[in-house]
PDB file of C-alpha atoms and ligand atoms in Angstrom:
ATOM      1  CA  UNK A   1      66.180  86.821 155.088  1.00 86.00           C
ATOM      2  CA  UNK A   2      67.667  86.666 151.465  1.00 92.00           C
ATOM      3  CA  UNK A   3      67.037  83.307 149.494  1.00 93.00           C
ATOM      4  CA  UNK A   4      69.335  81.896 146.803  1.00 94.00           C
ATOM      5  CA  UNK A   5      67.626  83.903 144.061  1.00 93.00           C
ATOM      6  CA  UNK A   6      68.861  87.350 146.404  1.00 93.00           C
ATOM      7  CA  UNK A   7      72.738  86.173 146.681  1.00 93.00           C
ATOM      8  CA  UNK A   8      73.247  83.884 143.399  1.00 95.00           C
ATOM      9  CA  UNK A   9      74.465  87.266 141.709  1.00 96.00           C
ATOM     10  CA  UNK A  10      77.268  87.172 144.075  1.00 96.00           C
ATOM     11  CA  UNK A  11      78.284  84.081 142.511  1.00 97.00           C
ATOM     12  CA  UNK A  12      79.781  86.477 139.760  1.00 97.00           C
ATOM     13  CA  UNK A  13      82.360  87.903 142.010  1.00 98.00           C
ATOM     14  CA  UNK A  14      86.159  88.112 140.808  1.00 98.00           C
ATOM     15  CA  UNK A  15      88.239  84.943 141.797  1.00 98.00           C
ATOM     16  CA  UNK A  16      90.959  87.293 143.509  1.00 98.00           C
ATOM     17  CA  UNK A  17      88.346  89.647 144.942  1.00 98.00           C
ATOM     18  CA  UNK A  18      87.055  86.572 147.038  1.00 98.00           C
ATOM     19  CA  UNK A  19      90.428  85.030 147.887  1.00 98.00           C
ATOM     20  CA  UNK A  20      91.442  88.128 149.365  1.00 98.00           C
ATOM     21  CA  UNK A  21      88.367  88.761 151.410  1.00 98.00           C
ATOM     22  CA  UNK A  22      87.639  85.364 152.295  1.00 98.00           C
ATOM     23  CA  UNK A  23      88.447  85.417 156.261  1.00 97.00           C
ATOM     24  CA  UNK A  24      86.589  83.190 158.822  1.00 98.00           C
ATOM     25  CA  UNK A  25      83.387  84.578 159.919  1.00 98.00           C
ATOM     26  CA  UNK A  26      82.277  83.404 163.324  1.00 98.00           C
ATOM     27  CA  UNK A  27      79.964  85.972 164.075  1.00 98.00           C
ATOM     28  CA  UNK A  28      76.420  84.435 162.878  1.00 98.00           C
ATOM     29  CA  UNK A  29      73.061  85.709 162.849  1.00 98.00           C
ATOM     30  CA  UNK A  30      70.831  82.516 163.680  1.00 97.00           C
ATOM     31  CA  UNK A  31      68.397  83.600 160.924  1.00 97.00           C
ATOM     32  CA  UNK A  32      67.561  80.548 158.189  1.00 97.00           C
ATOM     33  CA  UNK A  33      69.431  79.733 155.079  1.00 98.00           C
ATOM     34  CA  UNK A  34      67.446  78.353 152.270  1.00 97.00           C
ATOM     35  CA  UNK A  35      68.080  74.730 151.194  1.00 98.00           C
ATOM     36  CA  UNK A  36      69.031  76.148 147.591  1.00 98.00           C
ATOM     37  CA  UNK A  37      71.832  77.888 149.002  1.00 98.00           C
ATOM     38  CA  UNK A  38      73.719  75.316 150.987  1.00 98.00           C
ATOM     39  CA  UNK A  39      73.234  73.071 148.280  1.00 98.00           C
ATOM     40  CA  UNK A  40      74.794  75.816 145.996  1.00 98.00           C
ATOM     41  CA  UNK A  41      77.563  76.063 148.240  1.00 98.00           C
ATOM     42  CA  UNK A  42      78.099  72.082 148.275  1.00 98.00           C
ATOM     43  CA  UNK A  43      78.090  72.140 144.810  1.00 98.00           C
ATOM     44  CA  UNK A  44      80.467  74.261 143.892  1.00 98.00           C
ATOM     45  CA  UNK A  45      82.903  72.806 147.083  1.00 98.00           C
ATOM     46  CA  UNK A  46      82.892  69.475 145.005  1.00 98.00           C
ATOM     47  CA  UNK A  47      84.707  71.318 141.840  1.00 98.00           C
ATOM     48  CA  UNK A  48      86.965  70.560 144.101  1.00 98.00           C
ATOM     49  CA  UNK A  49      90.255  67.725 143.338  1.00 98.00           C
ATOM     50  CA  UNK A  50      90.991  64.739 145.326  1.00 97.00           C
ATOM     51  CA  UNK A  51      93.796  62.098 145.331  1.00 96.00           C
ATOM     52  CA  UNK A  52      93.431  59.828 142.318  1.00 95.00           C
ATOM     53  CA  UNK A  53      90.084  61.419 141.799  1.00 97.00           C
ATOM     54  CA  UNK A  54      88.553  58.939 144.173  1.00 97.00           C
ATOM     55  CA  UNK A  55      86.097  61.842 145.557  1.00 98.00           C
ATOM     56  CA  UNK A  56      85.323  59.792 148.332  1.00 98.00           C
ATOM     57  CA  UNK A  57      83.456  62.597 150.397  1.00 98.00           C
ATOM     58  CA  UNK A  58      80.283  62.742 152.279  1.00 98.00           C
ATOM     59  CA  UNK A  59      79.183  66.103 153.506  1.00 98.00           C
ATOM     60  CA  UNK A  60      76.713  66.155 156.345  1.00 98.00           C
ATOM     61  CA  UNK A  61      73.965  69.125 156.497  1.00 98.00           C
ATOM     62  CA  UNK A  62      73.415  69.642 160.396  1.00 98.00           C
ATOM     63  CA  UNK A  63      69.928  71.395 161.022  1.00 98.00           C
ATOM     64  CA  UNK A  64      68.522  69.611 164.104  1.00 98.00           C
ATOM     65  CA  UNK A  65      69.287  71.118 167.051  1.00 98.00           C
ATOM     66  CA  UNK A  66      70.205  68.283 168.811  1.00 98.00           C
ATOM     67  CA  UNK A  67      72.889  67.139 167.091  1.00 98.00           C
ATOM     68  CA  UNK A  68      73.912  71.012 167.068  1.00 98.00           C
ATOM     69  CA  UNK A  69      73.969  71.096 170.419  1.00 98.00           C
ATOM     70  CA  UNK A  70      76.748  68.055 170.455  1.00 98.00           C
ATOM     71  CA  UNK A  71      79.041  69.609 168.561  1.00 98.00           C
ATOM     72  CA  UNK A  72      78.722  72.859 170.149  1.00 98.00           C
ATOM     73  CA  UNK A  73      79.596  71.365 173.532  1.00 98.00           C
ATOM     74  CA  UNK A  74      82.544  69.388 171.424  1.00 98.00           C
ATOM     75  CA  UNK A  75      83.642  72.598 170.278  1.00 98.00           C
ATOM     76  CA  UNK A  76      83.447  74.307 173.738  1.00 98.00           C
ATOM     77  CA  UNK A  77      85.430  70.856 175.373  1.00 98.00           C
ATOM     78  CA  UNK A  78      88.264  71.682 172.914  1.00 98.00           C
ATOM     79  CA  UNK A  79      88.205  75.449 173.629  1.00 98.00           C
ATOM     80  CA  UNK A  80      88.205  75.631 177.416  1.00 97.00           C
ATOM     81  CA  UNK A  81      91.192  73.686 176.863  1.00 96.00           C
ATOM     82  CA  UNK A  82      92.608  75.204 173.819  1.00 95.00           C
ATOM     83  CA  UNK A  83      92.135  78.771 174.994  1.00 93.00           C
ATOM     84  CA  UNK A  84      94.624  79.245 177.516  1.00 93.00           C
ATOM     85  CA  UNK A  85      97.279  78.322 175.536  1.00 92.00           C
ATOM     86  CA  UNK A  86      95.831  80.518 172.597  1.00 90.00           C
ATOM     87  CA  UNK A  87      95.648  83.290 175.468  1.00 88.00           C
ATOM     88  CA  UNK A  88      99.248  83.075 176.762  1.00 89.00           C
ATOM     89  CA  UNK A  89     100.525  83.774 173.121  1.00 88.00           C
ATOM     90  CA  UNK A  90      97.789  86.223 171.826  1.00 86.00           C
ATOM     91  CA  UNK A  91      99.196  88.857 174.934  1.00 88.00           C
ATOM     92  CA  UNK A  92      99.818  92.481 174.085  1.00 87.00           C
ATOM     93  CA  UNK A  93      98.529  91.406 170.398  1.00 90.00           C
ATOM     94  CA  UNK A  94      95.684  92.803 169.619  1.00 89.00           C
ATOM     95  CA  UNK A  95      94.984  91.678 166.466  1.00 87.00           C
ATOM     96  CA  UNK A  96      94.966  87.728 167.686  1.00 89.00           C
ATOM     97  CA  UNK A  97      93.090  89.669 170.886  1.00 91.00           C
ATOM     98  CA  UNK A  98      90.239  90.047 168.576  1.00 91.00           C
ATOM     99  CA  UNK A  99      90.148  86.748 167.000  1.00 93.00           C
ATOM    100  CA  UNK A 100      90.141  84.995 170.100  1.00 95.00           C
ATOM    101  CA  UNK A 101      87.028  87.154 171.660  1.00 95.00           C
ATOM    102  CA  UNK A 102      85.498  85.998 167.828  1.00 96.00           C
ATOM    103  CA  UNK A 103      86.528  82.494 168.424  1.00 97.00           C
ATOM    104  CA  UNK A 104      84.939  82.838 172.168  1.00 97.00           C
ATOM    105  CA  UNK A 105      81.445  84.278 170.877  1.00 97.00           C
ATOM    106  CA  UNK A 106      81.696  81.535 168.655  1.00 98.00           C
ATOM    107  CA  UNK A 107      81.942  78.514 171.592  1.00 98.00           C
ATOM    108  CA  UNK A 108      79.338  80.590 173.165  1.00 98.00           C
ATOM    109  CA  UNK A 109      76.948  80.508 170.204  1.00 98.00           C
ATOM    110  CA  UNK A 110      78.049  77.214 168.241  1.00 98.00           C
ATOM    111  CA  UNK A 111      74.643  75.546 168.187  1.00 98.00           C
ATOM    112  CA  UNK A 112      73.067  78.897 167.206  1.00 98.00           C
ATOM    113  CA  UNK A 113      74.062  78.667 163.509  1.00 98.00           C
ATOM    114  CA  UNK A 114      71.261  77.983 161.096  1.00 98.00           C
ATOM    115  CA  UNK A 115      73.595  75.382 159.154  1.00 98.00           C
ATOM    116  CA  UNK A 116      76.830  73.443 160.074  1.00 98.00           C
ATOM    117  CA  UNK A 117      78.170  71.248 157.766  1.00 99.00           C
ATOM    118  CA  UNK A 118      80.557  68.822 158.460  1.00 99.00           C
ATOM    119  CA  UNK A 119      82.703  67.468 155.779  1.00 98.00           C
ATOM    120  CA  UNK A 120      84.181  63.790 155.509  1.00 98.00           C
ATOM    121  CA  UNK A 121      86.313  61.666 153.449  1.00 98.00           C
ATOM    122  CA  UNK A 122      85.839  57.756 153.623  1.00 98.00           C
ATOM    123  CA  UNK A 123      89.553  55.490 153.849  1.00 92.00           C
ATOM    124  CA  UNK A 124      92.599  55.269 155.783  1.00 86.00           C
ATOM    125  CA  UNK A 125      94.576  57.903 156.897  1.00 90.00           C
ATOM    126  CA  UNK A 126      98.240  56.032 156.480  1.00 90.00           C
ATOM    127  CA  UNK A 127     101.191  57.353 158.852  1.00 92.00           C
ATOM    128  CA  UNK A 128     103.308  58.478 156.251  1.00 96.00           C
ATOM    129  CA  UNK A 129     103.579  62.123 155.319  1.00 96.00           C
ATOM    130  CA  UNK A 130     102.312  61.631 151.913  1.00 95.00           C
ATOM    131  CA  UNK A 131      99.394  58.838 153.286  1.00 95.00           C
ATOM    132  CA  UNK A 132      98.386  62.145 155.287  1.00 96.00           C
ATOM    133  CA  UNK A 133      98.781  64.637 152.395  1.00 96.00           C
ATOM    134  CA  UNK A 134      96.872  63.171 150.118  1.00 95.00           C
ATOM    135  CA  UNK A 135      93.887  61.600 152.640  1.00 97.00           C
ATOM    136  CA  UNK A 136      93.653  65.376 154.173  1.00 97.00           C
ATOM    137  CA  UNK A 137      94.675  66.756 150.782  1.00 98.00           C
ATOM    138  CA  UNK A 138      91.314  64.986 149.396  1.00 98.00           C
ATOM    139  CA  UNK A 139      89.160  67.171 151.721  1.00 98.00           C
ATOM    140  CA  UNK A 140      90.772  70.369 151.762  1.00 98.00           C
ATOM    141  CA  UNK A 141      90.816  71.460 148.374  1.00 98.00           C
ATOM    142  CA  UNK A 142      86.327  71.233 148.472  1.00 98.00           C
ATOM    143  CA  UNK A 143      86.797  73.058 151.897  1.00 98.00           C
ATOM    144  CA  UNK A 144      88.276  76.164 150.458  1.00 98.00           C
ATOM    145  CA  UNK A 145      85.798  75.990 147.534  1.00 98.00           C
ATOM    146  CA  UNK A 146      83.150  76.248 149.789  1.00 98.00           C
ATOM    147  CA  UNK A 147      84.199  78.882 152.493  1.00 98.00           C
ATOM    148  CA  UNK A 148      84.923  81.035 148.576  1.00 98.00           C
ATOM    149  CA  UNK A 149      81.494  80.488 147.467  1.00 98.00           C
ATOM    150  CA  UNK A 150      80.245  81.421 150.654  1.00 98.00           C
ATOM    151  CA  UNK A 151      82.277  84.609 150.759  1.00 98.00           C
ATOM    152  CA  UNK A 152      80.901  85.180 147.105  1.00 98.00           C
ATOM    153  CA  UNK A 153      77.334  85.219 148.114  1.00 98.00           C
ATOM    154  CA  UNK A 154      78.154  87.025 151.751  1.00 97.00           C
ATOM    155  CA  UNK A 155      76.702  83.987 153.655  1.00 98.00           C
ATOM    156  CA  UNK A 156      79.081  83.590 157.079  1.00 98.00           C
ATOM    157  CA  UNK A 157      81.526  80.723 157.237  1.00 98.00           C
ATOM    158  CA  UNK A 158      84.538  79.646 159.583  1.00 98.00           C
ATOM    159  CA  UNK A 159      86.652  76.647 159.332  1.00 98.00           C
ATOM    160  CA  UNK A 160      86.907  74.498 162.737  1.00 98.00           C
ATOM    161  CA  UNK A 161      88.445  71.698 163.743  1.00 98.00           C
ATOM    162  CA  UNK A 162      88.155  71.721 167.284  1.00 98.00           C
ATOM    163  CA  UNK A 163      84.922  69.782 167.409  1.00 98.00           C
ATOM    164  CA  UNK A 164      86.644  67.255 165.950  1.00 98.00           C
ATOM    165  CA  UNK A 165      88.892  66.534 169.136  1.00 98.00           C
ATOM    166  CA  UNK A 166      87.185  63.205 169.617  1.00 98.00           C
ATOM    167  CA  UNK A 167      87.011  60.631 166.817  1.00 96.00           C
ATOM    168  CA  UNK A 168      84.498  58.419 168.586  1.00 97.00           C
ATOM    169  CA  UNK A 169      82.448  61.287 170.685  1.00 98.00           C
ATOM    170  CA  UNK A 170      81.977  62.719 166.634  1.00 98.00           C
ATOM    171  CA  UNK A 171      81.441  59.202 165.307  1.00 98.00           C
ATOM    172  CA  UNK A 172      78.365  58.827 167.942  1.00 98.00           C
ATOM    173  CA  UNK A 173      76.849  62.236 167.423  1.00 98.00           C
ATOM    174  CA  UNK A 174      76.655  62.183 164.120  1.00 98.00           C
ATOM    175  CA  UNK A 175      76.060  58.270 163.446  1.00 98.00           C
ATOM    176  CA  UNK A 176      79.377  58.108 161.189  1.00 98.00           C
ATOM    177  CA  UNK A 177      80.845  54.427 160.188  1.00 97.00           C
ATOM    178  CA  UNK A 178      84.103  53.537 161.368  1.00 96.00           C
ATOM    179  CA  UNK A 179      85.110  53.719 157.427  1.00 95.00           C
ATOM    180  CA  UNK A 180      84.096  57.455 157.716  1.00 97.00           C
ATOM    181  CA  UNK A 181      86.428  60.468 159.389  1.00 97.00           C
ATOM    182  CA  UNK A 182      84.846  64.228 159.854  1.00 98.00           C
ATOM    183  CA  UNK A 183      87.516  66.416 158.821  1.00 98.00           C
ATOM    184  CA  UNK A 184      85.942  70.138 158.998  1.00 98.00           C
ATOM    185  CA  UNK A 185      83.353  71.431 160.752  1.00 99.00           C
ATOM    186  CA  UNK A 186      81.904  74.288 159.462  1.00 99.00           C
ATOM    187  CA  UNK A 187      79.098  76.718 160.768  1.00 98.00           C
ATOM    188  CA  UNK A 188      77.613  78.790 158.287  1.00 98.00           C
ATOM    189  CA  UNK A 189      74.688  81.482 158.179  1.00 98.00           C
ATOM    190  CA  UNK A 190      74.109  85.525 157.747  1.00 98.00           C
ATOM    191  CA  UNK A 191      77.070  87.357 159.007  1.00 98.00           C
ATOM    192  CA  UNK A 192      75.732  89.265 162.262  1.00 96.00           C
ATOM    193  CA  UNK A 193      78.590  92.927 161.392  1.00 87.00           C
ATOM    194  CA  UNK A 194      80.139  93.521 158.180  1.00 83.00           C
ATOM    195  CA  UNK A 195      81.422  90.086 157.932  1.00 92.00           C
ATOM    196  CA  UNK A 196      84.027  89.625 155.186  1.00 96.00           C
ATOM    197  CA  UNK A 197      86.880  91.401 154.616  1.00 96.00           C
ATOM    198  CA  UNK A 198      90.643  91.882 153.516  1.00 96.00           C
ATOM    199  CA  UNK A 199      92.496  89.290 155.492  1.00 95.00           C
ATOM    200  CA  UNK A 200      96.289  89.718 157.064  1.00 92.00           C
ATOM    201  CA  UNK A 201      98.804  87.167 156.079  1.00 94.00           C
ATOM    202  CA  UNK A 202     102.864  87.120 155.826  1.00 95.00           C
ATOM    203  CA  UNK A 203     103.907  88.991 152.694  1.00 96.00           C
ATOM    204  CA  UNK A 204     105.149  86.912 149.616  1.00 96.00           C
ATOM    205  CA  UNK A 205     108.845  87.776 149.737  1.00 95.00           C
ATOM    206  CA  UNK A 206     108.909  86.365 153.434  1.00 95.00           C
ATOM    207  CA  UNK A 207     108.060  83.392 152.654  1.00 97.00           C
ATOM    208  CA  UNK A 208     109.441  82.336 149.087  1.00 97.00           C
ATOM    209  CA  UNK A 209     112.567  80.138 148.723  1.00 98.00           C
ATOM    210  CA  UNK A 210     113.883  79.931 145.152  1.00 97.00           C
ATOM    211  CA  UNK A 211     115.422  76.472 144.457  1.00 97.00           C
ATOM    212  CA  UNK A 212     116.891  76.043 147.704  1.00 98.00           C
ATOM    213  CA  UNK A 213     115.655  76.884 151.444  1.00 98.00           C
ATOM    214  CA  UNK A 214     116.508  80.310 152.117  1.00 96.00           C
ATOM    215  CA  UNK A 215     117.426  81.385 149.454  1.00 96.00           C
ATOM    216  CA  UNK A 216     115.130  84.785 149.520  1.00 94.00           C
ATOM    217  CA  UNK A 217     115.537  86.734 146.876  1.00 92.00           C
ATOM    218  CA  UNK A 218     112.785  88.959 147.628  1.00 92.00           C
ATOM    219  CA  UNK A 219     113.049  89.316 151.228  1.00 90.00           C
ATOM    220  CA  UNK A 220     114.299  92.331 153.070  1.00 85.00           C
ATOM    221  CA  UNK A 221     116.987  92.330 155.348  1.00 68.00           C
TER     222      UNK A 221
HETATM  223  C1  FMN B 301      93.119  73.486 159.637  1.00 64.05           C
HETATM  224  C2  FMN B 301      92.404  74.651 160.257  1.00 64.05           C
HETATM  225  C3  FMN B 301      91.721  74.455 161.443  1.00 64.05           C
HETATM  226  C4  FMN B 301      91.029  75.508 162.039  1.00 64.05           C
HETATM  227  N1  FMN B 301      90.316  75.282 163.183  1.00 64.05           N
HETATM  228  C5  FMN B 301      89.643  76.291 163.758  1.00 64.05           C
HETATM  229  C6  FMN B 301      88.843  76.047 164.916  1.00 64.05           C
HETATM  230  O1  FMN B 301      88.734  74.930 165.410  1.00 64.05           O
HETATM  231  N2  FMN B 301      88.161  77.097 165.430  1.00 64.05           N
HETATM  232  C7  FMN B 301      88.210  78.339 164.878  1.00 64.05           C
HETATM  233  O2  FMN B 301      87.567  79.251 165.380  1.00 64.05           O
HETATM  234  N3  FMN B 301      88.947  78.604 163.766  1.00 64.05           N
HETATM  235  C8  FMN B 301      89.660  77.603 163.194  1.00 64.05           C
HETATM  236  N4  FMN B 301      90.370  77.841 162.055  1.00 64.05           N
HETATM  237  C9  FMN B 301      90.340  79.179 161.438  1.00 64.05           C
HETATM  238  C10 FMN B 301      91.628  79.975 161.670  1.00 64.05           C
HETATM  239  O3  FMN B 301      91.728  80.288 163.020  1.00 64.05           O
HETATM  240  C11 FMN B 301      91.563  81.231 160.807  1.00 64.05           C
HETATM  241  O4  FMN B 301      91.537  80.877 159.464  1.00 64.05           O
HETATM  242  C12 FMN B 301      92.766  82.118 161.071  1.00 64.05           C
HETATM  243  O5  FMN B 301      92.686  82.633 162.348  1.00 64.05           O
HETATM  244  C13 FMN B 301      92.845  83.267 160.080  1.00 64.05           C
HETATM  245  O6  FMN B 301      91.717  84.054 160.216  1.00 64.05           O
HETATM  246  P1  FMN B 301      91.077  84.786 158.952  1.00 64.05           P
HETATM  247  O7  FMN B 301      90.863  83.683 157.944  1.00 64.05           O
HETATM  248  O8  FMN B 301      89.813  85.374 159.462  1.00 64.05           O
HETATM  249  O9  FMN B 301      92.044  85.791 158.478  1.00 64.05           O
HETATM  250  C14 FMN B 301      91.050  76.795 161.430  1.00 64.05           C
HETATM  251  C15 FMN B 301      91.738  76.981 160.229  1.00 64.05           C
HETATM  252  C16 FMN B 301      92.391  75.927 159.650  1.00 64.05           C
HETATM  253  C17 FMN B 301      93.104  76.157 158.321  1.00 64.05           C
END
């Protein structure tokens, strides 16, 4: 299995190359991943900004097996639930066809992933839209750093959030205080196919509003 000294040249990858290719990556071999690595990873994810600066993360390293095992069946709770709504609307596309058979090996194989690291921000989450974008907004941000620096060194990573359906069933597994909320879940290892790759989005001139909403210069009719 490669060590940190094999991928660090990764590391080195254009900034646009990455964004473009960054897309979740569920499918996991369970081989190790060094300790150097992750912590590479972590490192880089706190480049990230927060509200006011406050950084007040705390990312949890999940190895033990156990506590793997919780969140898997967390993760599978969610799903089985989840899933038939995600099935209804993925019909005749095939496209979100093959993300949901991804997301499915992925409930199937949750505690199988060498590394899952769950990321948390300490506070309040206040009920007004800009309490929420800027508690949320404090997490996100390192998130995205991380899932790039992963895609720049080819190690496997997918976003979820599912495990996170109960605040107090995550609280218990992982032995969180009540000042603490886990606000991504992320398995991570060696990508089991080719792994990363260009990712499918909306185009630009869809989605852009100049000064007003819809006002779309760029879209076609
Ligand atoms: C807020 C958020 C929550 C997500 N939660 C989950 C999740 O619980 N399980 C999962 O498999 N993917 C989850 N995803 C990943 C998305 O499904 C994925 O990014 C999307 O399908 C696009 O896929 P791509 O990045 O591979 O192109 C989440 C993404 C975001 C931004």
């Amino acid at each position: 299995m490669p060590d940190f000294s094999d991928v660090s040249a990764g590391l080195q990858m254009p900034l646009a190359e990455a964004m473009q290719t960054q897309r979740a990556v569920r499918r996991l071999r369970p081989d190790p991943v060094d300790d150097e690595t992750v912590l590479e990873v972590l490192r880089l994810a706190t480049k990230a900004p927060t509200g006011g600066n406050m950084q007040g993360w705390e990312f949890m390293v999940i190895r033990d097996p156990g506590v793997k095992h919780q969140l898997a069946r967390l993760n599978r709770q969610a799903w089985s639930i989840y899933r038939r709504f995600a099935r209804r609307a993925a019909r005749g596309n095939i496209s979100q066809a093959r993300i949901l058979s991804a997301v499915q090996w992925q409930a199937d194989h949750f505690e199988d992933a060498p590394v899952i690291i769950v990321c948390c921000l300490h506070g309040r989450v206040w009920p007004s839209t800009m309490g929420k974008a800027s508690f949320f907004g404090s997490i996100f941000p390192a998130v995205q750093n991380l899932l790039l620096a992963a895609r720049a060194i080819g190690l496997g990573a997918a976003l979820t959030t599912l495990p996170l359906w109960s605040r107090t069933l995550v609280r218990r597994t992982l032995g969180l205080p009540h000042t603490l909320t886990a606000c991504a879940v992320i398995p991570m290892g060696w990508p089991m196919g080719g792994g990363y790759g260009p990712t499918t989005r909306r185009p630009i001139e869809e989605i852009l509003h100049l000064d007003h909403y819809g006002t779309r210069p760029y879209a076609s009719e």
